[in-house]
């Protein structure tokens, strides 16, 4: 197993390199980089913006008119070159890419272009929100879907199986952002009831609350966002659990256990459960990462939650490349390790599985 883990870790290097290279090349063809963003802001706001950025006063502007506006007459080339040097765009693309790789190998992600904070500190600041959404959503999905899937397998073909399938399929078909807006309208002071808060993860007076008050306030704020993310997660996991149990129930060892006079509960949870749950339990890390990274963006925007999804979106819009590529590197690395963890979870659930011997 040690050799298998080592091979997987070594394969992460070219995979991560390919992810960064493809995205770096694509960015080179996207118009409106950080320099262009600042130049557009200067032309919109006038000479005062250039003075603040360059720190050189009116002399850097090359002579503004009485209103201080320089955009109509163009910006001095010296100022533009200074901006490029400030952001590192005075170097060729391949040099910038190699320098970025060298810095990332040392986990040096630099600072945000537009915020006075390092990338790693910015990610750590936003991470609790996304972890809250991802962890609670994944746990609730598993706690509901596994018992429901087992029940549907036992009651296969009955009215219970039919109407529960209809409910989870309809829930799966509803877009998460649409369901989030519906929850806001119904329960967050829209046209009906004001039961839950409209935005944020905690109240303004959270620091003043007792420990129990903080827990209740946190759960009060997280209810609607978690519900909106989780609603579409039940279908896949429930049907996966049901089909896995149905497949195991048809095998010979189940018929033998029943022939020995074992109770149905003993057959299900003493023999079938471990084999049927193999693929479901092993997929837990991947399911958490999927919700953690991709499922929270729209929900964070709708509920005004300042998490990683919103951070990545704003970094892409503002062309904040250190935050964009730093997040990509960290999340890509986490995703690759989670894939390895998912494979190792298979061997933990069922020791009979040996990936190393299969590869040999």
Steps between C-alpha positions, in 0.01 A plus 500: 500500500792733570625468141150571366468815713845617387409452131178692545681787671760515222222509239356806672798708384434485122124521560529818704753641256259438212214669683707811565647508149164472322343773712807724469494470119127573489545810715751640250223522238237652728474876454482739791788407729580680826689779320204560271268494801695778670531703178125477448445615858736795447326605180166474677596688817751744354850607595441465874487122467831495317658716767385259771630195314828639379564702813670761286253786515390700199845488343459129419183573312697690242285808549130473566244753400325722751247232587781251566377260230770340284312212338385705201858597411652159573735386773878542491685187379739527795213458743366196312845338497532567871170325560612199294822478701304526824288197405790311341365523146824652370639146478425232238214260574723193540715678760193600697369143489830347616529757778145422608579128515814562705307715746217249525741216574602700808132579571568867436184630334576870528245769571174596338531766231217705640500417873775553756501138615686184402318239293534229763361727772213597271415134435520411870272795576231379260536126561277463812191607304555247221595222744178564692289472186684197363521303823142548613360438150698178458412367846129572458497345153658178631288483815180528295592321177650179643200399717264611224691301237498187719127539560436544128701184423297298752173649369600484133201537270258605775313834511755625757780440250306672222404822678836546672672461163272765355576741786879467483505524120296822511732635770801408285352683201458828690806727454662582834497876438128493416424304814717741701302798372175318581620443856590866535160610374312260726701504822740797501276804493380483142128490437413254777686422826814648653625199692863479390760774438549633149881492485818417685618207709465668840319798651664836567494440876643147475803579718272612780297177505554208737636169371150354459385825340788489250418142402131578454578819307737311271244225433232765443710664229620180335159334463387653170837485314558137601145407401544663160826312432385164634163474327649376172748261667246245616409347164841369392600369842160345575478317166863391529429350842182332378660345193801385699274324751284346227808357332624347826157361592505285184826327590533145628630584847180691576285202403721278717466733798123503465493123467681473834208680663665837559265795546463749216663769713798272570533423130484865399729654761716201588584377150372728222581840650880474491514388138227733378641805677848459352452737207279739699729546800814516288348788304457718811827699459427566134141603574617744766760655268245528217261700720787684666643632173225516241168499682546808713570775244142594410376435855768728645398776260126460565538494880785757508745254655866592470651160417742340257250475215436873506873568541584302186222667304612850598864413426405386148289809434764740634790311337665459839743238372686422827169413668372320191803278443578460870148371561524276194827350623381441856162359399653286228748356748223433752285337232779264393568394858128447558486268198781299655318503833186369329693201363655433840151515653401203283773290661395620845136403442594169336857373566458245222560778246867544414573768237871421501455135398241598238744740336767231499 
